[in-house]
Tab-separated table of C-alpha atoms and ligand atoms in Angstrom:
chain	number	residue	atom	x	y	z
A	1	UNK	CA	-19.913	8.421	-2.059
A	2	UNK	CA	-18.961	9.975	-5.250
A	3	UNK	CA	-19.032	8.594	-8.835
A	4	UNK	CA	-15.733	7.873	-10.683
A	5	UNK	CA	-16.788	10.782	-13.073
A	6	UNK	CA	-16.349	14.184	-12.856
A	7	UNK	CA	-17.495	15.393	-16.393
A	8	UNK	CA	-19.790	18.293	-16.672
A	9	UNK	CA	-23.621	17.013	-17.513
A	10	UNK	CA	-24.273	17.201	-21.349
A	11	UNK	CA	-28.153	16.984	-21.841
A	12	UNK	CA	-29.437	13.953	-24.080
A	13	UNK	CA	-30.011	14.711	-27.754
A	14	UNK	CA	-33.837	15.329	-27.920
A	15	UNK	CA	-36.081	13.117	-29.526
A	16	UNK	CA	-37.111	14.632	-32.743
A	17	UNK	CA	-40.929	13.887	-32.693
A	18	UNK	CA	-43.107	13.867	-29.576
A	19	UNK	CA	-46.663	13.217	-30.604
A	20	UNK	CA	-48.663	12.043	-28.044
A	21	UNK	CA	-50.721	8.489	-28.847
A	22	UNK	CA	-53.616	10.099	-31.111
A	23	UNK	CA	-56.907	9.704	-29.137
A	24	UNK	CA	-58.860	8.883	-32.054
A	25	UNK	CA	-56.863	5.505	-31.966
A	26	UNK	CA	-55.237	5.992	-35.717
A	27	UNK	CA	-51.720	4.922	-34.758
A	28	UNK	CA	-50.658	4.142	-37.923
A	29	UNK	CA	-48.815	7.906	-38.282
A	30	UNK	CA	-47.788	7.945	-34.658
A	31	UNK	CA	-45.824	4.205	-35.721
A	32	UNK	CA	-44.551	5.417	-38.615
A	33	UNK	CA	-42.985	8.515	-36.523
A	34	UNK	CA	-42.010	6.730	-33.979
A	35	UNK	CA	-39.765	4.571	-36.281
A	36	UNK	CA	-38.446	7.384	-37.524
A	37	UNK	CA	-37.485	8.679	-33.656
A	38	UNK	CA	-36.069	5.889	-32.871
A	39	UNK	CA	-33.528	5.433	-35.765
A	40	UNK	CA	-32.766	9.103	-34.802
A	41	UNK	CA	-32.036	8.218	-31.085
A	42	UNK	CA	-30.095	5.128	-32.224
A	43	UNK	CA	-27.793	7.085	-33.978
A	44	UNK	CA	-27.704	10.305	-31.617
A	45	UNK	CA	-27.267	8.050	-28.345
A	46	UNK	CA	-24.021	9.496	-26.648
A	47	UNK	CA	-20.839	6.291	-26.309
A	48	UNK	CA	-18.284	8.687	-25.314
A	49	UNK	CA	-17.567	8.204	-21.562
A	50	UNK	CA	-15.862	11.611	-21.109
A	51	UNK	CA	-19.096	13.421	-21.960
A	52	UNK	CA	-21.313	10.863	-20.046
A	53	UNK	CA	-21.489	13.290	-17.087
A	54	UNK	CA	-21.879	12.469	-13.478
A	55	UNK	CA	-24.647	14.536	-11.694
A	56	UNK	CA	-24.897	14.652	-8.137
A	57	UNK	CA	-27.989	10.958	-7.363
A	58	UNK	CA	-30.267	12.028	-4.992
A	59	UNK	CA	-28.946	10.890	-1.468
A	60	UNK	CA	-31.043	6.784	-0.538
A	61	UNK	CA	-31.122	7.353	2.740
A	62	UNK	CA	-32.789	10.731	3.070
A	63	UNK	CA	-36.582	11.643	2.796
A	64	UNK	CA	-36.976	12.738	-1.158
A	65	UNK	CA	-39.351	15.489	-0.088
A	66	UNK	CA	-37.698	16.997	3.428
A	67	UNK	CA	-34.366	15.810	3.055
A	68	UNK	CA	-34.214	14.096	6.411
A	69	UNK	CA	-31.050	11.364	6.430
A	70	UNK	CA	-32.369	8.421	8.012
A	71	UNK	CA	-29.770	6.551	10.542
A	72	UNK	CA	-31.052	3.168	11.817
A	73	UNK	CA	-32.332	0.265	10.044
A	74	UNK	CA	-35.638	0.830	11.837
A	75	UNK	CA	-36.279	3.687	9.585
A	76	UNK	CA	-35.474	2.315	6.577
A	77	UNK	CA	-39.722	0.601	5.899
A	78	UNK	CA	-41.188	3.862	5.235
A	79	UNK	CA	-38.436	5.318	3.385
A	80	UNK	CA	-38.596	2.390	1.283
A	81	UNK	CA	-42.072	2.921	0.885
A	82	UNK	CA	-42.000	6.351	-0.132
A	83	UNK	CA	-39.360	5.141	-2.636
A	84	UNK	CA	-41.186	2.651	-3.999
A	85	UNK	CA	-44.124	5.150	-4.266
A	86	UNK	CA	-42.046	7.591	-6.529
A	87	UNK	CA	-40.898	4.929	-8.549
A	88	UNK	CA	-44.634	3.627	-9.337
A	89	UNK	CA	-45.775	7.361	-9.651
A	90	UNK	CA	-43.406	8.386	-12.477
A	91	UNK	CA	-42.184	5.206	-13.657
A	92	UNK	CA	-43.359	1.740	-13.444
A	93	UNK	CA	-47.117	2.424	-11.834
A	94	UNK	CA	-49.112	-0.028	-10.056
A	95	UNK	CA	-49.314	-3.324	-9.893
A	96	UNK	CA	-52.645	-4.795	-10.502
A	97	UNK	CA	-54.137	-6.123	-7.054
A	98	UNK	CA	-54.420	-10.060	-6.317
A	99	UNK	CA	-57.519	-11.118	-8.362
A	100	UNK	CA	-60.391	-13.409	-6.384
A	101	UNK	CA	-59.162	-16.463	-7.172
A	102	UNK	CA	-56.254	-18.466	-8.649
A	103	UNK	CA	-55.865	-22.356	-9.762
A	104	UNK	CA	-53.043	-24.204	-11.860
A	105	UNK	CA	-53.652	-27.366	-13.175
A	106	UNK	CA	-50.738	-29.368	-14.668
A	107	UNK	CA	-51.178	-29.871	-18.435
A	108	UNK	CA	-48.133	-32.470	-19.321
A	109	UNK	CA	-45.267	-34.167	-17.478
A	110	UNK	CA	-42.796	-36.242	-18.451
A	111	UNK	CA	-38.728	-37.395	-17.728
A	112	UNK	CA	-36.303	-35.302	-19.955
A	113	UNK	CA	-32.313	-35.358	-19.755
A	114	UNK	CA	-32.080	-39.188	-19.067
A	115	UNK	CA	-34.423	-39.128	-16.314
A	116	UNK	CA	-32.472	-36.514	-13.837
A	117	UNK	CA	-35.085	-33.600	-14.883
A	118	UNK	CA	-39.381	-33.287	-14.789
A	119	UNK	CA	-40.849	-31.162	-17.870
A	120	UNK	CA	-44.068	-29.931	-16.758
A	121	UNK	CA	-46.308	-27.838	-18.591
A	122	UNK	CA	-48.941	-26.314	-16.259
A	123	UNK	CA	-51.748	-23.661	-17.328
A	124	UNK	CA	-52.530	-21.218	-14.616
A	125	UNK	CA	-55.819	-19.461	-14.618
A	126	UNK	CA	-56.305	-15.855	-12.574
A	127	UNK	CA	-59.929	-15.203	-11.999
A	128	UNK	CA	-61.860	-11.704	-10.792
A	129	UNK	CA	-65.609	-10.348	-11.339
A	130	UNK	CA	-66.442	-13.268	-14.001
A	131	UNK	CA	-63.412	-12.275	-16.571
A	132	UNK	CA	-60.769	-14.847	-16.554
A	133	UNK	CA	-56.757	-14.812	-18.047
A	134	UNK	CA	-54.706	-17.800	-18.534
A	135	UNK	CA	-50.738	-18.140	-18.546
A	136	UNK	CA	-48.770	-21.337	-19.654
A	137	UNK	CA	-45.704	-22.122	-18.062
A	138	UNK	CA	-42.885	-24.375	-18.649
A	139	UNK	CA	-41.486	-25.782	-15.941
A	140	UNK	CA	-38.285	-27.836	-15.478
A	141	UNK	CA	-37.416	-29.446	-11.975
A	142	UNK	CA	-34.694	-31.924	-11.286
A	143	UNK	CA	-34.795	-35.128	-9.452
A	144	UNK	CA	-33.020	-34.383	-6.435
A	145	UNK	CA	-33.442	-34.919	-2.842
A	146	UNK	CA	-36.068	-32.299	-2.281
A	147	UNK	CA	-36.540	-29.383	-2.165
A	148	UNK	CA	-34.734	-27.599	-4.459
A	149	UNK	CA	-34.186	-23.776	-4.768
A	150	UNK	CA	-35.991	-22.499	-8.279
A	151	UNK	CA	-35.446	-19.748	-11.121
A	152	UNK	CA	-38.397	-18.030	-12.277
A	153	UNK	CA	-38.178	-15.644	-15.274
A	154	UNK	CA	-40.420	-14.662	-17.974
A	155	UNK	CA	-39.404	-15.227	-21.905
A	156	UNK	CA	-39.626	-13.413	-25.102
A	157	UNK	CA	-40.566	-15.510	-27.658
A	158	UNK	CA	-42.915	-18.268	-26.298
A	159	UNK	CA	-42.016	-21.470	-24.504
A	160	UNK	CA	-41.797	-23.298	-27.231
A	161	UNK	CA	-38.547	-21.266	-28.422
A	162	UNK	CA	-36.764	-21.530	-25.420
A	163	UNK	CA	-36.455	-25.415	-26.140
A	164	UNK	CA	-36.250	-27.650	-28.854
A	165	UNK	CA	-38.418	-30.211	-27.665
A	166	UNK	CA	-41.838	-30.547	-29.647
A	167	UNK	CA	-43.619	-31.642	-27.428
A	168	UNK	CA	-43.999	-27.830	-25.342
A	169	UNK	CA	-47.163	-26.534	-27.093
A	170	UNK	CA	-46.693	-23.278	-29.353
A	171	UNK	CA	-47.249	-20.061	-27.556
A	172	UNK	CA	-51.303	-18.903	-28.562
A	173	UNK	CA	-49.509	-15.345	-29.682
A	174	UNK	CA	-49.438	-15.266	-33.333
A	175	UNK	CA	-46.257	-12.662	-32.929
A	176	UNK	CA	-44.433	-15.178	-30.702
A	177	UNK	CA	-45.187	-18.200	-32.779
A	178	UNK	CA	-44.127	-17.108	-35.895
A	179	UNK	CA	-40.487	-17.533	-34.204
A	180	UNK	CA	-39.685	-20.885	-34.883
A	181	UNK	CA	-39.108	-23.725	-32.095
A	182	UNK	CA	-35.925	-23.458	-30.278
A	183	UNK	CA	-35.525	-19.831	-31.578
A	184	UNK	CA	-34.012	-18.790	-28.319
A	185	UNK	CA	-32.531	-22.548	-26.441
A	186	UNK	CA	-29.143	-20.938	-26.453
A	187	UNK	CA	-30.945	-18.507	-23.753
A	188	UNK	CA	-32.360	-21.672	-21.763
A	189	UNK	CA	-30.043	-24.650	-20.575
A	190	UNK	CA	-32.323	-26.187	-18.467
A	191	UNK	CA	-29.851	-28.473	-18.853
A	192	UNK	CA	-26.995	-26.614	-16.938
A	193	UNK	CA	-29.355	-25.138	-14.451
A	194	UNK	CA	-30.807	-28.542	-13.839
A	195	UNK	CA	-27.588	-30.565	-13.274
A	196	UNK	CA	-26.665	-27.752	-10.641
A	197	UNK	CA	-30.298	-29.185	-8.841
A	198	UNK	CA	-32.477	-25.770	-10.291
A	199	UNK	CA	-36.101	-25.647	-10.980
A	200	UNK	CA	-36.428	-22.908	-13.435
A	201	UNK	CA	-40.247	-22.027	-14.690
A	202	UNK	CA	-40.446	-19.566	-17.424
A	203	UNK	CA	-43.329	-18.427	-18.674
A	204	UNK	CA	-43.775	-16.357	-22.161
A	205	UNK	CA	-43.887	-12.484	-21.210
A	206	UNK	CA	-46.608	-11.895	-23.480
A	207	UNK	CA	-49.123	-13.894	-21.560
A	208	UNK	CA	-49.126	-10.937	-18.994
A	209	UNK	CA	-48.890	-7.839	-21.083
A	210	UNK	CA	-48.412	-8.173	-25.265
A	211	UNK	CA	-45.452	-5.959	-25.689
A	212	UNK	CA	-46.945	-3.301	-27.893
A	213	UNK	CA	-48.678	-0.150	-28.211
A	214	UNK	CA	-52.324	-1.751	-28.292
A	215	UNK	CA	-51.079	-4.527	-25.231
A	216	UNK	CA	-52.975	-2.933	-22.439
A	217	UNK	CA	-56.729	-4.342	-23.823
A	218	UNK	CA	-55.145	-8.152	-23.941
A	219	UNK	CA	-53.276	-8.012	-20.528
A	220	UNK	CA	-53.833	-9.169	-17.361
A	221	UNK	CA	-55.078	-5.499	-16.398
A	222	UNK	CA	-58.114	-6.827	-18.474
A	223	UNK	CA	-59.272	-8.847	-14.973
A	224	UNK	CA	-59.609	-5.145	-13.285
A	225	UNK	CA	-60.388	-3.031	-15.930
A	226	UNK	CA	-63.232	-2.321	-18.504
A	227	UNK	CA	-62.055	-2.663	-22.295
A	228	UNK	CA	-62.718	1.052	-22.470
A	229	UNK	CA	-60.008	1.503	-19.753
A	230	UNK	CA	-57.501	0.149	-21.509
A	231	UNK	CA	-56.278	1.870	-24.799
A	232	UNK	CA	-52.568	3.171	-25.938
A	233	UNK	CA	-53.620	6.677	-23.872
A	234	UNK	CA	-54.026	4.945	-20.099
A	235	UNK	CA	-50.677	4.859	-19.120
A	236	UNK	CA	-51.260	4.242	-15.638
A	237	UNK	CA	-51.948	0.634	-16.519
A	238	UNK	CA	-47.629	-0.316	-17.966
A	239	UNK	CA	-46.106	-3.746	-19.269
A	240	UNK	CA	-43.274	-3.550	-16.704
A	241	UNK	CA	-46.190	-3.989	-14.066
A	242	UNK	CA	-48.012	-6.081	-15.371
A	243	UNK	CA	-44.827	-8.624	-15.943
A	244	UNK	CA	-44.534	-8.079	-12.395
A	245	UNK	CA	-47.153	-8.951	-11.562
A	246	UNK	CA	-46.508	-12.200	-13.533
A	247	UNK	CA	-43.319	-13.018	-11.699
A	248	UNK	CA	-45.090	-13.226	-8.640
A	249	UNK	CA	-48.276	-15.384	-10.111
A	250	UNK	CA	-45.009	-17.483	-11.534
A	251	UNK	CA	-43.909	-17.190	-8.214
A	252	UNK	CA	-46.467	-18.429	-6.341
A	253	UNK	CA	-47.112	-21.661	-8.526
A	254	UNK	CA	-43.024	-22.481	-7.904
A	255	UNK	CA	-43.764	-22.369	-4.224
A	256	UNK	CA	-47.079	-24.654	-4.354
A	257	UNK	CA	-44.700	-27.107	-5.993
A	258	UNK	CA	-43.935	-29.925	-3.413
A	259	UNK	CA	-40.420	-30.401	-4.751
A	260	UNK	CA	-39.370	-26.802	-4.479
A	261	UNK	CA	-37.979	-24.989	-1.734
A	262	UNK	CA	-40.504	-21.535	-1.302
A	263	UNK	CA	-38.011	-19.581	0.406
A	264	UNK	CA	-35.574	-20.184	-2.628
A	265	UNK	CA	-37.237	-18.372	-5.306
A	266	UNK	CA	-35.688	-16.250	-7.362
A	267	UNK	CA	-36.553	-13.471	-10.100
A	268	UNK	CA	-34.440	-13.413	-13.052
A	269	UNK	CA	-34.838	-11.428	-16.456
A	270	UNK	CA	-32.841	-10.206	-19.314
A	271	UNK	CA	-32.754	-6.539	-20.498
A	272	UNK	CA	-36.778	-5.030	-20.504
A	273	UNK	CA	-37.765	-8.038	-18.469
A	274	UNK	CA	-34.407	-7.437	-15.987
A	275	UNK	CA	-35.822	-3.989	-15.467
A	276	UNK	CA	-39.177	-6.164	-14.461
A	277	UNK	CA	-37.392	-8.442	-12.114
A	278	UNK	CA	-35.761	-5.634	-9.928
A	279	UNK	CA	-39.370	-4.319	-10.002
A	280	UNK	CA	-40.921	-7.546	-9.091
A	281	UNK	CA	-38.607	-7.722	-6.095
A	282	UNK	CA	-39.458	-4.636	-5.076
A	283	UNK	CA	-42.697	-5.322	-4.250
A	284	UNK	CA	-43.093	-9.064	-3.093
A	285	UNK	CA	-40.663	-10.045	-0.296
A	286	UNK	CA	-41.162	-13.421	-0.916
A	287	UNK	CA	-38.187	-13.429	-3.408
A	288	UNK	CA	-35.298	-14.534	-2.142
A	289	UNK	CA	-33.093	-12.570	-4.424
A	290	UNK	CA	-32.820	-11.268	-8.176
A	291	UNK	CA	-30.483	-11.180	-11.120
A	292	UNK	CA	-30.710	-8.353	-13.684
A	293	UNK	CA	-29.082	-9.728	-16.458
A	294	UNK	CA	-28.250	-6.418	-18.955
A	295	UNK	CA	-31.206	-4.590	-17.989
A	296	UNK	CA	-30.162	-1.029	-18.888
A	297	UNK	CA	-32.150	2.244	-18.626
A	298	UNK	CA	-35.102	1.865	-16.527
A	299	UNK	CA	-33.476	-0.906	-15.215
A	300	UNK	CA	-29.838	-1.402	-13.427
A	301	UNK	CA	-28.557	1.995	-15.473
A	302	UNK	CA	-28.721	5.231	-13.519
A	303	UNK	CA	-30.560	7.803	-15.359
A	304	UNK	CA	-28.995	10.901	-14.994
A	305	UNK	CA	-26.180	9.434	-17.103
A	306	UNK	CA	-25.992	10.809	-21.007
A	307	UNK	CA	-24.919	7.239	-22.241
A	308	UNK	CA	-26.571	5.049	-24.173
A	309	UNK	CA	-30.350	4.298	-23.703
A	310	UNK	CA	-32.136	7.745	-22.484
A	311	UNK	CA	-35.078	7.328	-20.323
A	312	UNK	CA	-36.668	9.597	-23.007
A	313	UNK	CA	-36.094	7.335	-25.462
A	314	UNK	CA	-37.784	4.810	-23.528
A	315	UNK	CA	-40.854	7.357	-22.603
A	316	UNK	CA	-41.157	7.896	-26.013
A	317	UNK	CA	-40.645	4.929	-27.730
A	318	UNK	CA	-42.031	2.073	-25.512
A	319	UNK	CA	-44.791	4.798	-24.104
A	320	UNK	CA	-46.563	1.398	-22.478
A	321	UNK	CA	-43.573	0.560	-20.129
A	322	UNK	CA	-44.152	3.790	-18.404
A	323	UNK	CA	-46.612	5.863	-16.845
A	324	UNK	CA	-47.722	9.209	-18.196
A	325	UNK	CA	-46.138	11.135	-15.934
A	326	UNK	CA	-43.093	10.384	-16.831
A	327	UNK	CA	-42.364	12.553	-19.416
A	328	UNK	CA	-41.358	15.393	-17.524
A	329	UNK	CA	-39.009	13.702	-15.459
A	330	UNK	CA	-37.613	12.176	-18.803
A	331	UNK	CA	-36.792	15.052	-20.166
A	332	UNK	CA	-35.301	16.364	-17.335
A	333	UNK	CA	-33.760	13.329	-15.519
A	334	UNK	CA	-31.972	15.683	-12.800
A	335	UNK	CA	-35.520	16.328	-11.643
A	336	UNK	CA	-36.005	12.934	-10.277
A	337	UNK	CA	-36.705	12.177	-6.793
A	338	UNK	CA	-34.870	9.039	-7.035
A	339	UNK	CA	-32.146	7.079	-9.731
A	340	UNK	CA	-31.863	3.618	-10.660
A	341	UNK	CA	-29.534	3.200	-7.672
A	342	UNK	CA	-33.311	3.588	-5.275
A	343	UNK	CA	-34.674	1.056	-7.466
A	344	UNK	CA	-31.919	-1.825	-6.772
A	345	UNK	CA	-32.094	-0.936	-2.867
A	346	UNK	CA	-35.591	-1.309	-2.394
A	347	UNK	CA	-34.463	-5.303	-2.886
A	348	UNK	CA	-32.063	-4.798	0.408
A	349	UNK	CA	-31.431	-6.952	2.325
A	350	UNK	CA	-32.056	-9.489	-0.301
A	351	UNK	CA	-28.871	-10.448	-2.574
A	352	UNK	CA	-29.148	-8.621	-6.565
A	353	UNK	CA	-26.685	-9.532	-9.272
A	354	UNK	CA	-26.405	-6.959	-12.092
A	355	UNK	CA	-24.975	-8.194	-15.068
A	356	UNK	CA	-23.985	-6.299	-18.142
A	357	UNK	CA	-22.188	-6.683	-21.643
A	358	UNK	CA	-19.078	-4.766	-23.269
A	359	UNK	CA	-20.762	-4.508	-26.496
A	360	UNK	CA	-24.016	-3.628	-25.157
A	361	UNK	CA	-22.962	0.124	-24.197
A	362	UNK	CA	-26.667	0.654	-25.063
A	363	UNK	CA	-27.303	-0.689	-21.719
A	364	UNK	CA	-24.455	1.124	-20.075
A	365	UNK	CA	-22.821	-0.879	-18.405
A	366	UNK	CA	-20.997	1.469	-16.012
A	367	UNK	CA	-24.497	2.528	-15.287
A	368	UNK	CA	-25.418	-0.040	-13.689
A	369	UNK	CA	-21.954	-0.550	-11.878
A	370	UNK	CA	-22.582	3.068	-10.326
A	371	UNK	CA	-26.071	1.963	-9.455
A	372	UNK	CA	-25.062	-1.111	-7.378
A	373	UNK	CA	-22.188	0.560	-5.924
A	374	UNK	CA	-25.017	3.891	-4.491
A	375	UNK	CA	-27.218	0.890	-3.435
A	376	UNK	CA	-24.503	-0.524	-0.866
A	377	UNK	CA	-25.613	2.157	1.442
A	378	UNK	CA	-29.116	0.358	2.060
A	379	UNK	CA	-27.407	-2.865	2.370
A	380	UNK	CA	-25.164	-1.015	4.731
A	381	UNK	CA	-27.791	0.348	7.057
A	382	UNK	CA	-29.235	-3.003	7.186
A	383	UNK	CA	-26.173	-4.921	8.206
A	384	UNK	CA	-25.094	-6.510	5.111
A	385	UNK	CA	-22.304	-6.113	2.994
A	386	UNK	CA	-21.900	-4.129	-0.488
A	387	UNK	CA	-19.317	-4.973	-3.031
A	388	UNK	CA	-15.598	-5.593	-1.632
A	389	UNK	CA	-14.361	-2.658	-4.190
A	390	UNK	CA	-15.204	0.247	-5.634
A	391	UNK	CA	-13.266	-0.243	-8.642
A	392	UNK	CA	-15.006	-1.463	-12.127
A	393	UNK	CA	-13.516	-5.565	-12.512
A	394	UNK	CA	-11.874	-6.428	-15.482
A	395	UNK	CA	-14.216	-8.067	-18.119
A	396	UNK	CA	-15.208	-11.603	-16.766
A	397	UNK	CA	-14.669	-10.532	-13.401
A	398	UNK	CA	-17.592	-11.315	-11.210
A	399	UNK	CA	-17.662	-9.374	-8.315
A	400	UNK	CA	-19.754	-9.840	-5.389
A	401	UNK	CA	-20.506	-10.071	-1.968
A	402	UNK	CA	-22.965	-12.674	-0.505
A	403	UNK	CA	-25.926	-9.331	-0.944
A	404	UNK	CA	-24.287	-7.843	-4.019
A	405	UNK	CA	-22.723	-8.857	-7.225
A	406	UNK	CA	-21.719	-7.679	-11.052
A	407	UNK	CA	-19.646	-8.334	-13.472
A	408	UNK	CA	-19.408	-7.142	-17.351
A	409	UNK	CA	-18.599	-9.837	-19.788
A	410	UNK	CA	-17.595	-9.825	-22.899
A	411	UNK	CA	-20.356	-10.049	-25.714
A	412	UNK	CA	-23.282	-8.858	-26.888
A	413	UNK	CA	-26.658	-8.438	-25.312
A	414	UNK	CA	-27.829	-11.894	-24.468
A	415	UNK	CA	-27.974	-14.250	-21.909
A	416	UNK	CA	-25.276	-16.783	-22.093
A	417	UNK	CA	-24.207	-19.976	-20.678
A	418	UNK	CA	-21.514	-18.071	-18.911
A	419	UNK	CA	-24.187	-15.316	-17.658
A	420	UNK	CA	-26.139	-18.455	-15.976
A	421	UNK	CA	-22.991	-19.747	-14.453
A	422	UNK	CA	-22.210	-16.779	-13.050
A	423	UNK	CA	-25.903	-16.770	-11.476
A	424	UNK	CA	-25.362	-19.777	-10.159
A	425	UNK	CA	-22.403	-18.556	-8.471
A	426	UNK	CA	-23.829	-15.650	-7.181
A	427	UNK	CA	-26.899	-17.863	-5.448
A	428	UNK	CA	-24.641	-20.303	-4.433
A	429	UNK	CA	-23.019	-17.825	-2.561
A	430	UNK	CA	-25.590	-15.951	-0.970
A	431	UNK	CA	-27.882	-18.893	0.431
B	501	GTR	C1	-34.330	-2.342	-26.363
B	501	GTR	C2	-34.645	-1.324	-25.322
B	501	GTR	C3	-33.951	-1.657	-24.047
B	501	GTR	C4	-34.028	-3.123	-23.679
B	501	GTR	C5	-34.067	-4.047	-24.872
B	501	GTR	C6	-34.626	-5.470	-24.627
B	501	GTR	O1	-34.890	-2.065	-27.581
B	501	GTR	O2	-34.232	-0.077	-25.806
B	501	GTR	O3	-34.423	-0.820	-23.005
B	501	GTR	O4	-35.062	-3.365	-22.820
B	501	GTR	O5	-34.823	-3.557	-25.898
B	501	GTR	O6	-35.532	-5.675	-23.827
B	501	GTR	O7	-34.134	-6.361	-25.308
């Protein structure tokens, strides 16, 4: 298949600094520079579709090392695993293993929107080699004949902003709780998911990996890993894992919930933490499906496009969503053994919507549209349908099949009530 684009490849503009995180653990001049960086990239970042560029994405269905095209659905496992492999090698890296035990215990219940919806507040506790970690979710489930199919996706500001109600405790990180309560409802309606007979559990994204440069010592990594393990420098151990990781903890509490249906589980995440879902996916096929809602480089967006977000940028400036070696390979994107396009199959045959935003070319939107549309050939192989056109929709437009969907709205970079009804369509469909 070929890409709508037929521009000659312009390279990135180059990130102006590239320390590497000091080993004497002084970051305060490596912060300072990186600020600096990034307001460069900001206002380098190429908009201009003509010059966006459209190099040749390196065939799904062929061995990245011997080039072998793979024909039958039997095949597909180990290519998938090799793909997966790449992607954790120069990306994303490992996910940290199970840890020896796990409990939840439910903290707080009680009737919310007239009586037609359970909050619960339950604290789950991961366990290995005497170290313990604790995560606090928020859980809404509606009375309905169960079971009920379920949302899971991780928040960025604490539970407590994704509601108004005062009775959710405060999220323990100071950086989270200085947002005030509510900060981010217009992101949640529990409400609207709940009257369409959703659970959703959310849990704040912090409580698996603090999204900074010094995260790594207070995440979950901390069960497997000495504290000496764990500074800026060992970027084998990245926040995109770790969330993972958390999706499928979240996961697995959603499923030990009588009133929930475990086969009817889905991932969903906005922008850095839609990156995370498709990752999440990925890995546990226990999902039954995701929804990438703007997720952008890294994410959705293929990579060897020169429009908006570089995976340089990210390399550089979020060093702790990505492994170490990925700095050659974001450089030189071409180089890749796979695109973004790898990532979003390795969900097949489970159903992905990819949603993005017309003023949120940062994301590039058309990125990601290129992306699904390369990913129909693993859907294809295993009997399921891709997107009934090739064409971009109009704004609004939400185009799917029951495996694959996206649409662009209008708007900024956000989730919105209309992004969640959209969602809803897209499960509704696909189940
Ligand atoms: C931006 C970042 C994006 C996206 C976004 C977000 O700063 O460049 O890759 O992840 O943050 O998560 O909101």
């Amino acid at each position: 298949m070929t890409t709508p684009f037929t521009n000659p490849f312009l390279p990135w503009p180059k990130v102006r600094h590239y320390e590497a995180i000091p080993a004497d653990g002084n970051l305060e001049e490596y912060q300072r520079n990186l600020a600096k960086d990034t307001a460069y990239i900001l206002t380098h970042a190429n908009y201009d579709e003509a010059k966006a560029g459209a190099l040749p994405l390196p065939p799904l269905l062929a061995d990245p090392d011997t080039g072998r095209a793979i024909h039958s659905p039997g095949e597909w496992p180990a290519l998938r695993q090799k793909h997966r492999e790449n992607l954790e090698r120069i990306l994303y890296g490992k996910l940290p293993p199970l840890p020896q035990a796990s409990h939840w215990e439910i903290l707080q219940e009680k009737e919310v929107f007239q009586g037609t919806c359970l909050m619960r507040i339950v604290r789950l506790t991961l366990e290995n080699q005497g170290r313990s970690h604790q995560a606090t979710l928020l859980c809404h489930i509606p009375r309905r004949p169960y079971p009920v199919p379920a949302i899971v996706a991780l928040n960025f500001q604490g539970n407590h902003a994704c509601t108004p109600d005062g009775d959710v405790p405060l999220s323990p990180w100071a950086q989270l709780s200085a947002h005030s309560r509510g900060a981010q409802a217009n992101r949640w309606d529990f409400r609207l998911l709940c009257d369409a007979g959703f659970a959703v559990v959310t849990c704040a994204y912090y409580d698996f990996y603090p999204d900074h440069v010094l995260g790594r010592a207070q995440s979950v990594f901390r069960l497997f890993h000495p504290q000496e393990e764990l500074t800026p420098r060992d970027r084998d151990y990245t926040a995109i894992s770790a969330w993972a990781y958390g999706y499928s903890r979240l996961r697995e509490v959603a499923a030990a919930f009588p009133e929930v249906d475990p086969a009817q589980i889905w991932a969903h995440g906005h922008s850095r933490l839609g990156k995370t879902a498709l990752w999440t996916i990925a890995h546990d096929d226990q999902w039954a499906g995701a929804v990438s809602n703007c997720s952008g480089c890294g994410g959705a967006a293929i990579s060897r496009r020169n429009y908006g977000e570089s995976l340089e940028c990210i390399d550089h400036v979020f060093s702790w969503w990505t492994t170490g070696n990925c700095r050659p390979y974001a450089e030189h994107p071409e180089t890749l053994p796979f695109d973004q396009h790898t990532l979003l199959a390795l969900a097949a045959p489970r159903p992905v919507l990819v949603t993005g935003a017309r003023e949120d070319q940062w994301a590039d939107p058309m990125g990601q549209f290129i992306a699904v549309l390369h990913a129909q050939e693993a859907y294809r192989l295993l009997g399921r349908s891709g997107l009934p056109s090739t064409e971009h929709p109009p704004l609004g437009e939400l185009l799917m099949s029951p495996s694959q969907g996206y649409y662009e709205r209008y708007g900024i970079h956000d989730v919105t009530d209309e992004d969640w009804r959209n969602t809803l369509r897209f499960i509704r469909q696909s189940r």
